[in-house]
Amino acid sequence: MSLGNQTGTIRWNHLFSQKLFSNFTLIHSMYDYRLGTPEGNANSFIWTSKMQNQSGKADFTWYINPNNTFKYGASMIVHTFDPGHAKGTGSESLFTEFTLPHNYALEYGVYLSNEQRINEKFLVKYGVRFSAFQNIGPGTVYNYDQDYNVMDSVVYGKRKIYKTYKALEPRLGINYIISNTASIKASYSGTVQYIHLAQNSTAGTPLDLWFASSPNVKPQKADQFAIGYFRNIKDNALETSAEVYYKSMHDVIDFKDNAELLLNPQLEGELRTGKGWSYGLELMVRKNTGKLNGWISYTLSATRRKIAGINDGRSYRAPYEKPHNISVVLNYEFSERSVLSANWVYATGAPVTFPTGRAVIGNVIVPIYSDRNAYRLPDYHRLDVSYTLKGKNKKNRKWQGEWNFSVYNAYGRKNAWAINFVEDQDNPNQTFAEKTYLFSIIPAITYNFKF
Amino acid sequence: MKKLFCIIALITAFNLTGTLVMAYPDSEEAGGKRFTISGNIKDKLTGEELIGATIYIKEIKTGTTTNVYGFYSISLNPGKYTITYTYIGYTAVEKAIELKENLRLDIDLQTREQLLKEVVIKGERPDENIRKPEMSVVRMDIKTINRIPALMGEVDIIKAIQMLPGVQSTAEGSSGFSVRGGGPDQNLILLDEAIVYNASHLLGFFSVFNNDAIKDVTLYKGDIPASSGGRLSSLLDIRMKDGNHNLKQAYHRRACYKRPHFFPGCRQKNLC
Amino acid sequence: MQNNRINIKIKALVLLGSAMLIFNACTERIDIDLEESYTRLVVEGMVTTDTLAHTIRLTSTTSYYYSETAPAVSGATVTIDDGTSVITLTETEPGTYKTPTDYYGIPGRTYQLNIGLATAINGHETYTAVSGMSPKLTLDSISSVYHEDWGSDGYYEIKCYVLDPPSTDYYMFRVIKNGVLVSDSLTRVLVTDDRFYNGNYTNGVGIGFLNQSFEKEIVTPGDDLTIESSRITEEYYRFISQLQIQSGYQNPLFSGPPANISGNISNGGIGFFAAYPVSYSKTIASGL
C-alpha cells in the first residue's frame, strides 16, 4: 500500500502601493493512494484512487487607515475526482478492469471583509464570502427513488454544467475591550462545504474517498455563534479565555447502516443527510513566558445528529462526541538547554454501538445492536513526559545536537481503541467483550542532529 | 461556462478596484494628511517572514500585526513616533521615527537565543488576544509544538492541535481531528495555501507534516476569515519556512511532504 | 538554530517500541454491562432445487450474553406458497418445520413463507417473507490447487471455470469434502458479486478455500471435493455479507458503525428466507 500527497504553490506578492498589499497564488494539490496484492497470481489486483485540484486565487489587503483594514479577493478551484480504478495484474488475470467514473467540479469564492476599530473600546470585523460550486461534465448522475434504489442514469457531455449551487457566507466578529487586560468577543460565521469525505470508520484511514456535491448531494451548511471572555493576568503572562459556542449544521452527511463505500459507483445511494448541532464551553489558561509555561484546557461539549434513515430517524450522538475533555501541557525550562515537558489528556470515551441482544442464524451468533452510538468506550486518559537536552552551542562546531528522552503513556493505561464481542473458543455459545489497545508505555530516546 | 466568465470578470473588476484604491491613498497622501509606514518583519538569521508580529505605536496606543507574508502597513498623521516591534520568543525592537513622508521599515528580529546580551523592552499595550476582534483562534509556534512529548519522539502538529480546547482526536493515534463536533473532513487544512486532503501517514499514526519545515500553525475553530471557505468546521493554516527568502520575484515551491519515516528527506524548498 | 538553509535532521532511534508495535495491538477481556433489548422472532430457512425435506427454523432473540442455544419457537403454522400451490410444513422437533421429502423449488418462481405464531412475539403473530428463485448456473468445471505459502499450514484453493452471464449476478459457494459439508455456517460460505468479471469467462477464480490449519478442512490428495454453487438474489447476498461483517472482528480503521443486518422477514423479524437453485461440481484433490 502506498499513498501520497503532493502540493505545489506558485506565489507572487506585489505592493501596488504602501497601503495595498496583494498576493496571487497558483496551487496544485494532489492526493492518491494505491492498494494491491502481490503480482503473479491470477487473483492479484491493484486498486488506485486519486483526486487533484488546480486553484488560483488573488487576495488584496488595503490598509486604509489605522482604523480600517479592508481585505478582498477571489479564488477558483478545479476539482478532478478519480475515485477508484481496480484491475488485475499479471498476464493471466481473472479480473476485468473496473473503473469508477471520473467527475469534475468547479468551486468559486469571492470575498470582502473589513476590520474596523470604531473606537478605543470597540472593534468589529465583518465580511461576506460568496461561494459557488458547479458540477461539470463529463459525468454520470444516477437518479434514485425514495428508497435510494437507482432508477436510471443521465450522462452529461464534456464541459456541460449540470448543477450549480450558490451560497452567501456572512462572517462577523465583535470585540468589546473592557480594559487593557480584558475583553468580550462575539462572532458569527456561516460556512458551506461542497466536497465531502466518504468515511465511515471511527479512526481515520488513509484510504479516504472524497466526493463532490451533485444533483443528489446538497452542500453541507453550518451556522456558528460564539461568545467569549478573554482576560490576561499578571502583565499578560497568563492568558485566560472562556468561550461558548453553538453550531447548527444542515445537510450533514452520514452513511446508512452497512454502507458500502469502496468501489461503489452508486455511493450517493448510501448517503443519508440531515441535521446536526453541537454546543460547548471551552476554558483555557495559557502561559507563554517564564520558566514554567504551557496551558490547561477544559471542554464541555455535546454533538448530535438527526438524520432520516439512520437510527430510525431519532437523534444520536455524533461519533466524536466526548463531553469532557481536559488537556494539560506543561514545560519547565531548567535552562536554555534543558527542558522538561509533560502533558496529560483526559476525554470521555467515544460513543460506540454495542449489541443488546443476539440471534443465531446459520450457526452464527448475530448481534442485535443498540441505538447508534448509545454506549461509550471507557474514558481515555494518558500522561506523556519528555526531557530535552540540547548540546552546547560551540562556535567552531557546524552542527548542533539534541537529545530527547520521552515516555508515551507513562502510567501505562490500556486505553480501549476498540471493543469487540467475540465467541469463547471453548464454548461457542458464550460471548464476551474484548478490548483492543494500541499502546502501553512507550519509551523512546531520540537524537536530533542539525547542521 | 457563463458563470466562469462572470467570475473572471469579477476578478478583473477587483483588479480595477485595486488600481483605483491605489490611486486613492496616494492622493490622500499628496494632500499631506497622512503617511504610511510599511515593511516586512523577518527573523534576522534565517530571513523567515514572521507571521503575526506586532507593531505598536506608543504615542497613539494603537498598532497592527504582520500578515501571513510578514508584511505590515499602517497610516499615521505626520509627527514623532516610537514604534515597538514584538514577536513571541523574539527580542523586541524599538524605533523612534519622525514621520514626514511614506516610510519603508523592514525590521529583522532576533530570537532571545540569537542575541548575546539581553535587552528587554516591555510593550505597554495589551496582548493581541485581548485586542483583536477575532476569537476561537489558536496560534501555535513551532517551538511550542516541538516541546510536546510525542509518541516515539516524533513531534506531530496534528497531535499538538488535539490538545487544544474544542478539538478532539477521532481515535487514539489518529491524525483525524474533530473541531467543535464537526467531522474530520470538515477541517480545511492548508499547507502554504494548498489544500491537504489527507493529513495522515502510516495508517494515521503520524501526520504528513514535517515539523522541521513548519513555521507557524493557526487553528480557526470558528470565526473563519472570509478569505477561506469550503469546509464547515475549521481552518488549519500551516505555513512553512521560506528558506532563503531574499528573492522578490515569483518563486516556485514544491512541498515534498511525503514524509520518510524516521529519516531525513526532501524538506526545504531549496532542496526540492 | 544555526544555519537554517540546510536543515537536515538525522534521527537515530536508540531505543524504541518499533513501528511494528502499532500493528501488534494487544487485546484484553473486559466486562461491559449491556442492557437487554426486546425479543424478536428469528427465521432461517430456504427452498432449493434439490428434492428433499426443506427446513424452516424458528427461534427467538435473547440477551447478548445468553449462553445456551437459542430458544425454539414451537406450535407455529408454517406454509410455503410458490404461486401455484401452498404446502404446510410439519414441526418435527421444537422450532424445526419441514416440507414433505419430495419437495423441490423451480427457478423463476416466487416463494412466499407465511408464519402464524401460537403466541405473539414483539406484538406480531403473523410474519411473511418473499424470495424469488434465480435461473440455474452450472459451472463448466472446477479444479483444485494447493498453496503451500498461504497461511501457516497452506491452503487448498478450489478454482472455477464458467462464463458469467452479462447480467449483475450474485453467487454463493459451499464446499463439500468427501460428502461432508465443510461450509457448515454462514460465516464459512463464500458469497460474491460479479463486479470484477461480469460477462467474462472466469478462468480459474477461487471460490473455495480450505485452511489446512483446521482439522475439518484438511485435504488429502485423492479426496473428493464438491462445490455447491447457487445463484442467489442481491438481497440474500447482502444479508450474508453483512452477517459475515457483523459477526467478525470490527477494526475501527476500516469498519463503519456496527449495524443490524437486514433480512427479508416482515414485522421486524430477524433472519432470511431464501430460495435459490443449486448445482454441484466435482473434482478430485490434486497431489501436493
CSV table of N, CA, C and O in Angstrom, one decimal, chain B residues 22-91:
chain,number,residue,atom,x,y,z
B,22,MET,N,-5.4,52.1,-5.2
B,22,MET,CA,-4.0,52.5,-5.2
B,22,MET,C,-4.0,54.1,-5.5
B,22,MET,O,-3.2,54.7,-4.8
B,23,ALA,N,-4.8,54.5,-6.3
B,23,ALA,CA,-4.8,55.9,-6.7
B,23,ALA,C,-5.3,56.7,-5.5
B,23,ALA,O,-4.7,57.8,-5.1
B,24,TYR,N,-6.3,56.2,-4.8
B,24,TYR,CA,-6.9,57.0,-3.7
B,24,TYR,C,-6.0,57.3,-2.6
B,24,TYR,O,-5.8,58.4,-2.2
B,25,PRO,N,-5.3,56.3,-2.0
B,25,PRO,CA,-4.4,56.6,-0.9
B,25,PRO,C,-3.3,57.5,-1.3
B,25,PRO,O,-2.9,58.4,-0.5
B,26,ASP,N,-2.9,57.4,-2.5
B,26,ASP,CA,-1.8,58.3,-2.9
B,26,ASP,C,-2.2,59.7,-2.9
B,26,ASP,O,-1.5,60.6,-2.5
B,27,SER,N,-3.5,59.9,-3.4
B,27,SER,CA,-3.9,61.3,-3.5
B,27,SER,C,-4.1,61.8,-2.1
B,27,SER,O,-3.9,63.0,-1.8
B,28,GLU,N,-4.5,61.0,-1.2
B,28,GLU,CA,-4.7,61.4,0.2
B,28,GLU,C,-3.4,61.8,0.8
B,28,GLU,O,-3.3,62.8,1.4
B,29,GLU,N,-2.4,61.0,0.5
B,29,GLU,CA,-1.1,61.3,1.0
B,29,GLU,C,-0.6,62.6,0.4
B,29,GLU,O,0.1,63.4,1.0
B,30,ALA,N,-0.9,62.8,-0.9
B,30,ALA,CA,-0.5,64.0,-1.6
B,30,ALA,C,-1.1,65.2,-0.8
B,30,ALA,O,-0.5,66.3,-0.8
B,31,GLY,N,-2.2,65.1,-0.3
B,31,GLY,CA,-2.9,66.1,0.5
B,31,GLY,C,-2.1,66.5,1.8
B,31,GLY,O,-2.5,67.4,2.5
B,32,GLY,N,-1.1,65.7,2.1
B,32,GLY,CA,-0.3,65.9,3.3
B,32,GLY,C,-0.9,65.5,4.6
B,32,GLY,O,-0.5,65.9,5.7
B,33,LYS,N,-2.0,64.8,4.5
B,33,LYS,CA,-2.7,64.4,5.7
B,33,LYS,C,-2.0,63.3,6.5
B,33,LYS,O,-1.7,63.4,7.6
B,34,ARG,N,-1.7,62.2,5.8
B,34,ARG,CA,-1.2,61.0,6.4
B,34,ARG,C,-0.1,60.4,5.7
B,34,ARG,O,0.0,60.4,4.4
B,35,PHE,N,0.8,59.7,6.4
B,35,PHE,CA,1.8,58.9,5.7
B,35,PHE,C,1.8,57.5,6.2
B,35,PHE,O,1.2,57.2,7.2
B,36,THR,N,2.3,56.6,5.4
B,36,THR,CA,2.3,55.2,5.6
B,36,THR,C,3.6,54.7,6.0
B,36,THR,O,4.6,55.0,5.4
B,37,ILE,N,3.6,53.9,7.1
B,37,ILE,CA,4.8,53.1,7.4
B,37,ILE,C,4.5,51.7,7.0
B,37,ILE,O,3.5,51.1,7.4
B,38,SER,N,5.4,51.1,6.2
B,38,SER,CA,5.1,49.7,5.9
B,38,SER,C,6.5,48.9,5.8
B,38,SER,O,7.5,49.6,5.8
B,39,GLY,N,6.4,47.6,5.7
B,39,GLY,CA,7.6,46.9,5.6
B,39,GLY,C,7.4,45.4,5.9
B,39,GLY,O,6.2,45.0,6.1
B,40,ASN,N,8.5,44.7,5.9
B,40,ASN,CA,8.4,43.3,6.3
B,40,ASN,C,9.2,43.0,7.5
B,40,ASN,O,10.2,43.7,7.8
B,41,ILE,N,8.7,42.1,8.3
B,41,ILE,CA,9.4,41.7,9.5
B,41,ILE,C,9.9,40.3,9.4
B,41,ILE,O,9.1,39.4,9.0
B,42,LYS,N,11.2,40.2,9.7
B,42,LYS,CA,11.8,38.9,9.4
B,42,LYS,C,12.7,38.4,10.6
B,42,LYS,O,13.0,39.3,11.4
B,43,ASP,N,13.0,37.2,10.6
B,43,ASP,CA,14.0,36.7,11.5
B,43,ASP,C,15.3,37.1,11.0
B,43,ASP,O,15.6,36.9,9.8
B,44,LYS,N,16.2,37.6,11.8
B,44,LYS,CA,17.4,38.2,11.3
B,44,LYS,C,18.3,37.1,10.7
B,44,LYS,O,18.9,37.4,9.7
B,45,LEU,N,18.4,36.0,11.4
B,45,LEU,CA,19.3,35.0,10.9
B,45,LEU,C,18.8,34.2,9.7
B,45,LEU,O,19.6,34.0,8.8
B,46,THR,N,17.6,33.8,9.7
B,46,THR,CA,17.1,32.9,8.7
B,46,THR,C,16.4,33.6,7.6
B,46,THR,O,16.1,33.1,6.5
B,47,GLY,N,16.0,34.9,7.8
B,47,GLY,CA,15.2,35.6,6.8
B,47,GLY,C,13.8,35.1,6.7
B,47,GLY,O,13.1,35.6,5.9
B,48,GLU,N,13.4,34.3,7.7
B,48,GLU,CA,12.0,33.9,7.7
B,48,GLU,C,11.1,35.0,8.0
B,48,GLU,O,11.3,35.8,8.9
B,49,GLU,N,10.0,35.1,7.2
B,49,GLU,CA,9.0,36.2,7.5
B,49,GLU,C,8.3,35.8,8.8
B,49,GLU,O,7.9,34.6,9.0
B,50,LEU,N,8.0,36.8,9.6
B,50,LEU,CA,7.4,36.5,10.9
B,50,LEU,C,5.9,36.8,10.8
B,50,LEU,O,5.5,37.9,10.4
B,51,ILE,N,5.0,35.8,11.0
B,51,ILE,CA,3.6,36.0,10.9
B,51,ILE,C,3.0,36.4,12.2
B,51,ILE,O,3.2,35.8,13.2
B,52,GLY,N,2.2,37.5,12.1
B,52,GLY,CA,1.5,37.9,13.3
B,52,GLY,C,2.4,38.7,14.3
B,52,GLY,O,2.1,38.8,15.5
B,53,ALA,N,3.5,39.2,13.8
B,53,ALA,CA,4.4,40.0,14.7
B,53,ALA,C,3.6,41.4,14.9
B,53,ALA,O,2.9,41.8,14.1
B,54,THR,N,3.9,41.9,16.1
B,54,THR,CA,3.1,43.1,16.5
B,54,THR,C,3.9,44.4,16.3
B,54,THR,O,5.1,44.5,16.6
B,55,ILE,N,3.2,45.4,15.7
B,55,ILE,CA,3.8,46.7,15.5
B,55,ILE,C,2.9,47.6,16.4
B,55,ILE,O,1.7,47.7,16.2
B,56,TYR,N,3.6,48.3,17.3
B,56,TYR,CA,2.8,49.1,18.3
B,56,TYR,C,3.3,50.5,18.3
B,56,TYR,O,4.6,50.7,18.4
B,57,ILE,N,2.4,51.5,18.2
B,57,ILE,CA,2.9,52.9,18.2
B,57,ILE,C,2.5,53.4,19.6
B,57,ILE,O,1.3,53.6,19.9
B,58,LYS,N,3.5,53.7,20.4
B,58,LYS,CA,3.3,54.1,21.8
B,58,LYS,C,2.4,55.4,21.9
B,58,LYS,O,1.5,55.4,22.7
B,59,GLU,N,2.7,56.4,21.1
B,59,GLU,CA,2.1,57.7,21.3
B,59,GLU,C,0.6,57.7,21.1
B,59,GLU,O,-0.1,58.4,21.8
B,60,ILE,N,0.1,56.8,20.2
B,60,ILE,CA,-1.3,56.8,19.9
B,60,ILE,C,-2.0,55.5,20.4
B,60,ILE,O,-3.1,55.3,20.1
B,61,LYS,N,-1.2,54.7,21.1
B,61,LYS,CA,-1.7,53.5,21.7
B,61,LYS,C,-2.4,52.6,20.7
B,61,LYS,O,-3.5,52.2,20.9
B,62,THR,N,-1.9,52.5,19.5
B,62,THR,CA,-2.5,51.6,18.5
B,62,THR,C,-1.4,50.8,17.8
B,62,THR,O,-0.2,51.1,18.0
B,63,GLY,N,-1.9,50.0,17.0
B,63,GLY,CA,-0.9,49.2,16.3
B,63,GLY,C,-1.5,48.3,15.2
B,63,GLY,O,-2.7,48.4,14.9
B,64,THR,N,-0.7,47.4,14.8
B,64,THR,CA,-1.1,46.4,13.8
B,64,THR,C,-0.3,45.1,13.9
B,64,THR,O,0.6,45.1,14.7
B,65,THR,N,-0.6,44.2,13.1
B,65,THR,CA,0.2,42.9,13.1
B,65,THR,C,0.6,42.6,11.6
B,65,THR,O,-0.1,43.0,10.7
B,66,THR,N,1.6,41.8,11.5
B,66,THR,CA,2.0,41.4,10.1
B,66,THR,C,1.1,40.4,9.6
B,66,THR,O,0.5,39.6,10.4
B,67,ASN,N,0.9,40.3,8.3
B,67,ASN,CA,0.1,39.3,7.7
B,67,ASN,C,0.9,38.0,7.5
B,67,ASN,O,2.0,37.9,8.0
B,68,VAL,N,0.3,37.1,6.8
B,68,VAL,CA,0.9,35.8,6.7
B,68,VAL,C,2.2,35.8,5.9
B,68,VAL,O,3.0,34.9,5.8
B,69,TYR,N,2.4,36.9,5.2
B,69,TYR,CA,3.6,37.1,4.4
B,69,TYR,C,4.6,38.0,5.1
B,69,TYR,O,5.6,38.4,4.5
B,70,GLY,N,4.4,38.3,6.4
B,70,GLY,CA,5.3,39.1,7.2
B,70,GLY,C,5.2,40.6,6.9
B,70,GLY,O,6.1,41.3,7.3
B,71,PHE,N,4.2,41.0,6.1
B,71,PHE,CA,4.0,42.4,5.7
B,71,PHE,C,3.1,43.2,6.7
B,71,PHE,O,2.1,42.6,7.2
B,72,TYR,N,3.5,44.4,6.9
B,72,TYR,CA,2.6,45.3,7.7
B,72,TYR,C,2.5,46.6,7.0
B,72,TYR,O,3.4,47.0,6.2
B,73,SER,N,1.4,47.3,7.3
B,73,SER,CA,1.3,48.7,6.8
B,73,SER,C,0.4,49.5,7.8
B,73,SER,O,-0.6,48.9,8.3
B,74,ILE,N,0.8,50.7,8.1
B,74,ILE,CA,-0.1,51.5,9.0
B,74,ILE,C,0.1,53.0,8.6
B,74,ILE,O,1.2,53.4,8.2
B,75,SER,N,-1.0,53.7,8.6
B,75,SER,CA,-1.0,55.1,8.1
B,75,SER,C,-1.2,56.0,9.3
B,75,SER,O,-2.2,55.8,10.1
B,76,LEU,N,-0.4,57.0,9.4
B,76,LEU,CA,-0.5,57.9,10.6
B,76,LEU,C,-0.3,59.4,10.1
B,76,LEU,O,0.2,59.7,9.1
B,77,ASN,N,-0.7,60.3,11.0
B,77,ASN,CA,-0.5,61.7,10.8
B,77,ASN,C,1.0,62.0,10.9
B,77,ASN,O,1.7,61.3,11.6
B,78,PRO,N,1.5,63.0,10.3
B,78,PRO,CA,2.9,63.3,10.4
B,78,PRO,C,3.2,63.6,11.9
B,78,PRO,O,2.4,64.1,12.7
B,79,GLY,N,4.4,63.3,12.3
B,79,GLY,CA,4.8,63.5,13.7
B,79,GLY,C,5.9,62.6,14.2
B,79,GLY,O,6.4,61.8,13.4
B,80,LYS,N,6.2,62.6,15.4
B,80,LYS,CA,7.3,61.8,16.0
B,80,LYS,C,6.6,60.6,16.7
B,80,LYS,O,5.6,60.8,17.5
B,81,TYR,N,7.1,59.4,16.4
B,81,TYR,CA,6.6,58.2,17.0
B,81,TYR,C,7.6,57.3,17.5
B,81,TYR,O,8.8,57.3,17.0
B,82,THR,N,7.2,56.5,18.5
B,82,THR,CA,8.1,55.4,18.9
B,82,THR,C,7.4,54.1,18.5
B,82,THR,O,6.2,53.9,19.0
B,83,ILE,N,8.0,53.3,17.7
B,83,ILE,CA,7.4,52.1,17.3
B,83,ILE,C,8.1,50.9,17.9
B,83,ILE,O,9.3,50.8,17.9
B,84,THR,N,7.3,50.0,18.5
B,84,THR,CA,7.8,48.8,19.1
B,84,THR,C,7.4,47.6,18.2
B,84,THR,O,6.3,47.4,17.9
B,85,TYR,N,8.4,46.8,17.8
B,85,TYR,CA,8.2,45.6,17.1
B,85,TYR,C,8.4,44.4,18.0
B,85,TYR,O,9.4,44.2,18.6
B,86,THR,N,7.3,43.6,18.2
B,86,THR,CA,7.5,42.4,19.1
B,86,THR,C,7.0,41.1,18.4
B,86,THR,O,6.1,41.2,17.6
B,87,TYR,N,7.5,40.1,18.9
B,87,TYR,CA,7.1,38.7,18.4
B,87,TYR,C,7.5,37.7,19.5
B,87,TYR,O,8.6,37.8,20.1
B,88,ILE,N,6.6,36.8,19.8
B,88,ILE,CA,6.8,35.9,20.9
B,88,ILE,C,8.1,35.1,20.6
B,88,ILE,O,8.4,34.6,19.5
B,89,GLY,N,8.9,35.1,21.7
B,89,GLY,CA,10.2,34.3,21.6
B,89,GLY,C,11.3,35.2,21.0
B,89,GLY,O,12.4,34.7,20.9
B,90,TYR,N,11.0,36.4,20.6
B,90,TYR,CA,12.0,37.2,20.0
B,90,TYR,C,12.2,38.5,20.9
B,90,TYR,O,11.3,38.9,21.6
B,91,THR,N,13.3,39.1,20.7
B,91,THR,CA,13.6,40.3,21.5
B,91,THR,C,12.9,41.5,20.7
B,91,THR,O,13.1,41.6,19.5
